[in-house]
Each structure stands twice: as C-alpha cells, then as structure tokens.
mmCIF file of C-alpha atoms in Angstrom:
data_model
loop_
_atom_site.group_PDB
_atom_site.id
_atom_site.type_symbol
_atom_site.label_atom_id
_atom_site.label_comp_id
_atom_site.label_asym_id
_atom_site.label_seq_id
_atom_site.Cartn_x
_atom_site.Cartn_y
_atom_site.Cartn_z
ATOM 1 C CA MET A 30 -55.258 17.959 26.708
ATOM 2 C CA ASN A 31 -54.038 17.659 30.298
ATOM 3 C CA ASN A 32 -50.421 17.418 31.375
ATOM 4 C CA LYS A 33 -50.578 13.649 31.792
ATOM 5 C CA SER A 34 -51.876 13.201 28.254
ATOM 6 C CA ILE A 35 -49.223 15.520 26.864
ATOM 7 C CA LEU A 36 -46.502 13.602 28.704
ATOM 8 C CA HIS A 37 -47.854 10.290 27.443
ATOM 9 C CA PHE A 38 -48.015 11.636 23.887
ATOM 10 C CA THR A 39 -44.453 12.954 24.092
ATOM 11 C CA ILE A 40 -43.127 9.642 25.404
ATOM 12 C CA THR A 41 -44.967 7.756 22.663
ATOM 13 C CA ILE A 42 -43.577 9.977 19.899
ATOM 14 C CA THR A 43 -40.065 9.738 21.366
ATOM 15 C CA THR A 44 -40.319 5.955 21.559
ATOM 16 C CA ILE A 45 -41.530 5.693 17.966
ATOM 17 C CA PHE A 46 -38.748 7.987 16.727
ATOM 18 C CA SER A 47 -36.098 6.074 18.677
ATOM 19 C CA THR A 48 -37.401 2.771 17.336
ATOM 20 C CA LEU A 49 -37.353 4.010 13.748
ATOM 21 C CA LEU A 50 -33.846 5.433 14.167
ATOM 22 C CA LEU A 51 -32.549 2.208 15.692
ATOM 23 C CA THR A 52 -34.199 0.163 12.949
ATOM 24 C CA SER A 53 -32.597 2.369 10.311
ATOM 25 C CA ILE A 54 -29.154 2.050 11.898
ATOM 26 C CA LEU A 55 -29.452 -1.716 12.251
ATOM 27 C CA SER A 56 -30.684 -2.025 8.686
ATOM 28 C CA PHE A 57 -27.742 0.011 7.381
ATOM 29 C CA ALA A 58 -25.290 -2.007 9.482
ATOM 30 C CA SER A 59 -26.850 -5.222 8.235
ATOM 31 C CA THR A 60 -26.533 -4.023 4.659
ATOM 32 C CA ILE A 61 -22.826 -3.359 5.182
ATOM 33 C CA GLN A 62 -22.285 -6.688 6.897
ATOM 34 C CA LYS A 63 -24.051 -8.676 4.191
ATOM 35 C CA GLY A 64 -22.294 -6.766 1.427
ATOM 36 C CA LYS A 65 -25.528 -5.739 -0.300
ATOM 37 C CA PHE A 66 -23.969 -2.674 -1.869
ATOM 38 C CA GLU A 67 -23.931 -3.395 -5.578
ATOM 39 C CA TYR A 68 -22.985 -0.205 -7.355
ATOM 40 C CA VAL A 69 -20.562 2.650 -6.738
ATOM 41 C CA SER A 70 -23.552 4.964 -6.344
ATOM 42 C CA ASP A 71 -24.815 2.867 -3.411
ATOM 43 C CA LEU A 72 -21.873 3.866 -1.220
ATOM 44 C CA ARG A 73 -21.549 6.867 1.062
ATOM 45 C CA PHE A 74 -18.070 8.192 0.294
ATOM 46 C CA LYS A 75 -15.900 9.852 2.908
ATOM 47 C CA ASP A 76 -13.954 11.715 0.235
ATOM 48 C CA GLU A 77 -15.703 13.540 -2.598
ATOM 49 C CA TYR A 78 -12.624 13.362 -4.848
ATOM 50 C CA PHE A 79 -12.393 9.592 -4.537
ATOM 51 C CA TYR A 80 -16.099 9.325 -5.366
ATOM 52 C CA ARG A 81 -15.611 11.439 -8.489
ATOM 53 C CA CYS A 82 -12.829 9.144 -9.628
ATOM 54 C CA LEU A 83 -14.746 5.916 -9.057
ATOM 55 C CA ALA A 84 -17.856 7.411 -10.643
ATOM 56 C CA LYS A 85 -15.865 7.668 -13.887
ATOM 57 C CA ASN A 86 -14.748 4.041 -13.774
ATOM 58 C CA ASP A 87 -15.828 2.021 -16.799
ATOM 59 C CA ASN A 88 -17.372 -0.542 -14.470
ATOM 60 C CA GLN A 89 -19.790 0.631 -11.783
ATOM 61 C CA VAL A 90 -20.546 -2.802 -10.309
ATOM 62 C CA LEU A 91 -18.456 -3.061 -7.137
ATOM 63 C CA MET A 92 -17.785 -6.790 -7.422
ATOM 64 C CA LYS A 93 -16.553 -6.398 -11.002
ATOM 65 C CA ILE A 94 -14.111 -3.527 -10.521
ATOM 66 C CA GLU A 95 -10.562 -4.847 -11.017
ATOM 67 C CA ALA A 96 -8.660 -1.613 -11.627
ATOM 68 C CA VAL A 97 -8.794 1.844 -10.037
ATOM 69 C CA ASP A 98 -6.657 4.643 -11.461
ATOM 70 C CA CYS A 99 -6.901 7.864 -9.420
ATOM 71 C CA PRO A 100 -3.534 9.680 -9.412
ATOM 72 C CA ASP A 101 -3.133 13.343 -8.463
ATOM 73 C CA MET A 102 -6.747 14.041 -7.477
ATOM 74 C CA LYS A 103 -6.351 15.574 -3.978
ATOM 75 C CA ILE A 104 -7.741 12.406 -2.400
ATOM 76 C CA MET A 105 -7.311 12.179 1.378
ATOM 77 C CA TYR A 106 -9.403 9.067 2.038
ATOM 78 C CA ALA A 107 -10.054 5.957 -0.037
ATOM 79 C CA ASP A 108 -11.723 3.808 2.621
ATOM 80 C CA GLU A 109 -14.299 2.476 0.156
ATOM 81 C CA ILE A 110 -11.786 0.135 -1.476
ATOM 82 C CA LEU A 111 -12.979 -2.369 1.133
ATOM 83 C CA TYR A 112 -16.048 -2.848 -1.097
ATOM 84 C CA LEU A 113 -13.825 -3.837 -4.048
ATOM 85 C CA PRO A 114 -12.806 -7.429 -3.198
ATOM 86 C CA ASN A 115 -11.757 -8.232 -6.778
ATOM 87 C CA LEU A 116 -9.456 -5.247 -7.159
ATOM 88 C CA LYS A 117 -6.159 -6.178 -8.842
ATOM 89 C CA LYS A 118 -4.638 -2.796 -9.705
ATOM 90 C CA LEU A 119 -4.780 0.310 -7.525
ATOM 91 C CA ASN A 120 -3.110 3.600 -8.405
ATOM 92 C CA LEU A 121 -3.559 6.396 -5.865
ATOM 93 C CA ALA A 122 -0.226 8.096 -6.500
ATOM 94 C CA ASP A 123 0.325 11.786 -5.758
ATOM 95 C CA ASN A 124 -2.600 12.325 -3.433
ATOM 96 C CA GLN A 125 -2.818 13.253 0.270
ATOM 97 C CA ILE A 126 -3.530 9.875 1.842
ATOM 98 C CA MET A 127 -2.222 9.337 5.379
ATOM 99 C CA GLN A 128 -3.534 5.813 5.938
ATOM 100 C CA LEU A 129 -5.078 3.042 3.871
ATOM 101 C CA ASP A 130 -6.567 -0.343 4.717
ATOM 102 C CA THR A 131 -6.005 -2.895 1.939
ATOM 103 C CA SER A 132 -6.889 -5.956 4.027
ATOM 104 C CA LYS A 133 -10.053 -6.674 2.001
ATOM 105 C CA ASN A 134 -8.251 -6.461 -1.344
ATOM 106 C CA LYS A 135 -6.733 -9.919 -1.281
ATOM 107 C CA LEU A 136 -6.393 -10.167 -5.077
ATOM 108 C CA LEU A 137 -4.333 -6.987 -5.374
ATOM 109 C CA GLU A 138 -1.355 -7.438 -7.717
ATOM 110 C CA GLU A 139 -0.223 -3.873 -8.402
ATOM 111 C CA LEU A 140 -0.239 -1.082 -5.817
ATOM 112 C CA ASN A 141 1.010 2.470 -6.410
ATOM 113 C CA LEU A 142 0.795 4.851 -3.451
ATOM 114 C CA ALA A 143 3.767 7.041 -4.333
ATOM 115 C CA GLY A 144 3.649 10.687 -3.351
ATOM 116 C CA ASN A 145 1.290 10.474 -0.385
ATOM 117 C CA GLN A 146 1.715 10.996 3.371
ATOM 118 C CA LEU A 147 1.816 7.398 4.565
ATOM 119 C CA SER A 148 3.897 6.557 7.624
ATOM 120 C CA LYS A 149 2.927 2.884 7.722
ATOM 121 C CA LEU A 150 1.164 0.295 5.601
ATOM 122 C CA ASN A 151 0.047 -3.241 6.435
ATOM 123 C CA LEU A 152 0.381 -5.575 3.438
ATOM 124 C CA ASN A 153 -0.047 -8.906 5.231
ATOM 125 C CA ASP A 154 -3.324 -9.672 3.448
ATOM 126 C CA ASN A 155 -2.068 -8.721 -0.014
ATOM 127 C CA GLN A 156 -0.207 -11.914 -0.769
ATOM 128 C CA LYS A 157 -0.658 -11.685 -4.543
ATOM 129 C CA LEU A 158 1.230 -8.394 -4.839
ATOM 130 C CA ARG A 159 3.777 -8.317 -7.673
ATOM 131 C CA LEU A 160 4.451 -4.595 -8.109
ATOM 132 C CA LEU A 161 4.698 -2.200 -5.161
ATOM 133 C CA THR A 162 5.454 1.531 -5.412
ATOM 134 C CA LEU A 163 5.630 3.637 -2.243
ATOM 135 C CA SER A 164 8.093 6.379 -3.187
ATOM 136 C CA ASN A 165 7.958 9.809 -1.548
ATOM 137 C CA ASN A 166 6.075 8.967 1.624
ATOM 138 C CA LYS A 167 7.052 8.950 5.312
ATOM 139 C CA ILE A 168 7.249 5.202 5.833
ATOM 140 C CA ARG A 169 9.379 4.128 8.799
ATOM 141 C CA ASP A 170 8.756 0.397 8.731
ATOM 142 C CA LEU A 171 7.573 -2.017 6.058
ATOM 143 C CA ASN A 172 6.891 -5.731 6.429
ATOM 144 C CA THR A 173 6.885 -7.691 3.156
ATOM 145 C CA THR A 174 7.423 -11.183 4.567
ATOM 146 C CA LYS A 175 3.958 -12.310 3.416
ATOM 147 C CA ASN A 176 4.355 -10.812 -0.066
ATOM 148 C CA THR A 177 6.358 -13.658 -1.553
ATOM 149 C CA LEU A 178 5.291 -12.947 -5.159
ATOM 150 C CA LEU A 179 6.800 -9.455 -5.258
ATOM 151 C CA GLU A 180 8.831 -8.800 -8.410
ATOM 152 C CA GLU A 181 9.372 -5.051 -8.137
ATOM 153 C CA ILE A 182 9.507 -2.825 -5.074
ATOM 154 C CA THR A 183 10.120 0.919 -5.233
ATOM 155 C CA ILE A 184 10.238 2.738 -1.900
ATOM 156 C CA GLU A 185 12.682 5.568 -2.538
ATOM 157 C CA ASN A 186 12.635 8.716 -0.430
ATOM 158 C CA ASN A 187 11.108 7.418 2.795
ATOM 159 C CA VAL A 188 12.592 7.084 6.290
ATOM 160 C CA LEU A 189 13.209 3.332 6.461
ATOM 161 C CA LYS A 190 15.927 2.292 8.895
ATOM 162 C CA LYS A 191 15.728 -1.415 8.114
ATOM 163 C CA ILE A 192 13.969 -3.828 5.814
ATOM 164 C CA ASN A 193 13.810 -7.613 5.559
ATOM 165 C CA LEU A 194 13.571 -8.883 1.981
ATOM 166 C CA ALA A 195 14.547 -12.482 2.688
ATOM 167 C CA ASN A 196 11.121 -13.883 1.772
ATOM 168 C CA ASN A 197 10.891 -11.910 -1.460
ATOM 169 C CA VAL A 198 12.962 -14.274 -3.578
ATOM 170 C CA LYS A 199 11.172 -13.354 -6.813
ATOM 171 C CA LEU A 200 12.330 -9.734 -6.657
ATOM 172 C CA ILE A 201 13.882 -8.500 -9.894
ATOM 173 C CA HIS A 202 14.001 -4.776 -9.162
ATOM 174 C CA ILE A 203 14.599 -3.014 -5.832
ATOM 175 C CA ASP A 204 14.740 0.757 -5.389
ATOM 176 C CA ILE A 205 15.254 1.764 -1.765
ATOM 177 C CA SER A 206 17.297 4.884 -2.440
ATOM 178 C CA SER A 207 17.194 7.927 -0.160
ATOM 179 C CA ASN A 208 16.220 6.207 3.072
ATOM 180 C CA LYS A 209 18.084 5.738 6.362
ATOM 181 C CA LEU A 210 19.223 2.123 5.978
ATOM 182 C CA ARG A 211 22.448 1.149 7.761
ATOM 183 C CA ASN A 212 22.675 -2.473 6.647
ATOM 184 C CA LEU A 213 21.176 -4.264 3.689
ATOM 185 C CA ASP A 214 20.964 -8.026 3.229
ATOM 186 C CA ILE A 215 19.759 -9.159 -0.197
ATOM 187 C CA SER A 216 21.486 -12.538 -0.085
ATOM 188 C CA LYS A 217 18.181 -14.375 -0.682
ATOM 189 C CA ASN A 218 17.180 -12.277 -3.681
ATOM 190 C CA ILE A 219 18.758 -14.552 -6.251
ATOM 191 C CA ASN A 220 16.650 -13.253 -9.171
ATOM 192 C CA LEU A 221 17.682 -9.637 -8.680
ATOM 193 C CA SER A 222 18.662 -7.641 -11.783
ATOM 194 C CA THR A 223 18.761 -4.087 -10.446
ATOM 195 C CA LEU A 224 19.330 -2.550 -7.031
ATOM 196 C CA ASN A 225 19.247 1.173 -6.332
ATOM 197 C CA ALA A 226 20.265 1.927 -2.758
ATOM 198 C CA ILE A 227 21.998 5.290 -3.173
ATOM 199 C CA ASN A 228 21.783 7.976 -0.489
ATOM 200 C CA ASN A 229 21.460 5.761 2.561
ATOM 201 C CA LEU A 230 23.721 5.086 5.554
ATOM 202 C CA ILE A 231 24.740 1.597 4.452
ATOM 203 C CA THR A 232 28.037 0.202 5.693
ATOM 204 C CA ASN A 233 27.426 -3.510 5.106
ATOM 205 C CA LEU A 234 25.822 -4.911 1.981
ATOM 206 C CA THR A 235 25.243 -8.673 1.781
ATOM 207 C CA LEU A 236 24.747 -9.872 -1.784
ATOM 208 C CA PRO A 237 23.423 -13.122 -3.260
ATOM 209 C CA GLU A 238 25.603 -15.540 -5.182
ATOM 210 C CA LEU A 239 25.378 -14.031 -8.621
ATOM 211 C CA ASN A 240 24.899 -16.126 -11.733
ATOM 212 C CA LYS A 241 23.706 -13.376 -14.052
ATOM 213 C CA PHE A 242 24.393 -9.743 -14.931
ATOM 214 C CA ILE A 243 23.305 -7.265 -12.277
ATOM 215 C CA VAL A 244 23.178 -3.475 -11.949
ATOM 216 C CA LEU A 245 24.007 -2.147 -8.477
ATOM 217 C CA GLU A 246 23.833 1.511 -7.476
ATOM 218 C CA VAL A 247 25.049 2.097 -3.937
ATOM 219 C CA ASN A 248 26.923 5.391 -4.167
ATOM 220 C CA ASN A 249 26.611 7.981 -1.395
ATOM 221 C CA ASN A 250 26.858 5.351 1.341
ATOM 222 C CA PRO A 251 29.632 4.919 3.965
ATOM 223 C CA LEU A 252 30.461 1.416 2.704
ATOM 224 C CA SER A 253 32.847 -0.767 4.675
ATOM 225 C CA LYS A 254 36.166 -1.802 3.139
ATOM 226 C CA GLU A 255 34.965 -5.400 2.839
ATOM 227 C CA THR A 256 31.819 -4.341 0.996
ATOM 228 C CA VAL A 257 33.828 -2.171 -1.386
ATOM 229 C CA GLU A 258 36.134 -5.078 -2.247
ATOM 230 C CA THR A 259 33.128 -7.292 -2.968
ATOM 231 C CA LEU A 260 31.614 -4.656 -5.239
ATOM 232 C CA LYS A 261 34.876 -4.262 -7.139
ATOM 233 C CA GLY A 262 34.849 -7.981 -7.846
ATOM 234 C CA ILE A 263 31.326 -7.811 -9.230
ATOM 235 C CA GLN A 264 32.193 -4.789 -11.344
ATOM 236 C CA LEU A 265 34.997 -6.718 -13.015
ATOM 237 C CA SER A 266 32.978 -9.834 -13.750
ATOM 238 C CA GLN A 267 29.208 -9.853 -13.459
ATOM 239 C CA GLY A 268 27.674 -6.422 -13.530
ATOM 240 C CA THR A 269 27.626 -2.660 -13.493
ATOM 241 C CA VAL A 270 28.349 -1.200 -10.078
ATOM 242 C CA ARG A 271 28.274 2.424 -8.950
ATOM 243 C CA PHE A 272 29.633 3.087 -5.461
#
C-alpha cells in the first residue's frame, strides 16, 4: 500500500470514528433533552454515594419518585434530582453538599439540607415549599419571597445578615438563631407561634399585631430600649418571651 493509499485510509477511518462519536454525543444529548431516562439505573451519577441511596429507593421509576431520604451519607453532589420532577420530599441533611439546583423540582414541599456546606440556595422555582431546614450551613443570603406557602423555616447557625419574610404570611415557626442579623421585621407574619432568634446582633425587632399566644426567644441580642419595652408588654399578656 503506497503512502497515498495509507493517507486516504487513515482519513477515512478518522472520519468514520468522528462521525460515530458525534452521533453518540448527539444521541445522548437528545436523550437528556427528551427526558427518555426512565429508571434510576439509566442515569450516570456524579456521586457514587447519592447513587447508592437512590438505588435503595422503593421506587426506581424516575417520574414516580416523590421522596428521597439520604441523610449522613457523605454525598457531595446530588445533581440528578433534576430527573425527579415529581419529588415532594428531599432530605439530604448532614452531607457535604456545596451547591444544589432544585429548579426542576417544582412540586417540592419539604426540603432538609441541614449540616452541609451551602453558601447560597435559589428557591424561586420551589413555590410549593412548606417546610425548609437549612441549619448549620454557610448561607449568607436567602430569598423566600416566592415561597408563600412556607409554614416552618429553620436556618439556625448560618451567616445571614438580613432576611425578608414579608411574603411568608403562613409561617408558624421561625428559627433563625445564631446568625448575624441586625434587624428583624416579622410584622407580616401574623400566624407565627414560635420565633427563635437568639445569638444574633438584633437591635430592632418589629412584631405583628398579636391575637394569639406566641413564644419568642431573642436573648443574647443587643436589643434597643423600645424593643425591650414591647417584649415586656407581650410577656405580660400574650406569650412567653425570653430576652
């Protein structure tokens, strides 16, 4: 075989290989786009520990999985939740997760990510959330304006400097203890029963008009004189107050 034939053969083989590779990539991309993955075993997991957890789930059909319970399993990545559009409950507490995209989990009602390494979390697409637990992370900012169905929020031991809870009028329980909050306005949270805001930097606390018993814990804060007087009034009439 002369040099020209060898060159032609090499080019032909290279072209065929490139075509097959491109076809394979496009086919895989098309499969992802069309959502043809049906079972947990169809997915290529980024994190072996998360795969092991999902592999033990009672339901292996992706579209039918409504609950995932994977606490304390050394999980660093859980990207594959994007293939679980009907997920309602997600517990990934006490893992090593630094970021998580929940934008495809629009039916999510309960989310527990306590004890991870999150610094931020976008919840704009999770408008059915009722219970949110983010304790013991590194969260600096949290936007819950779209989560109007929230009933309980627990975000103790983070580094929040401010939070807007005005849209979360259904809140019954708030735990934002051990953060870096300087002011706290819960005047719109008219259904509130318990507030734990100890160990912050709060000087001004704006409360709702109370028409039921409430438990307030705001000790270890540099409260203003006006706030203290307000809390004394509540303590005498409509609740238990620790400050």
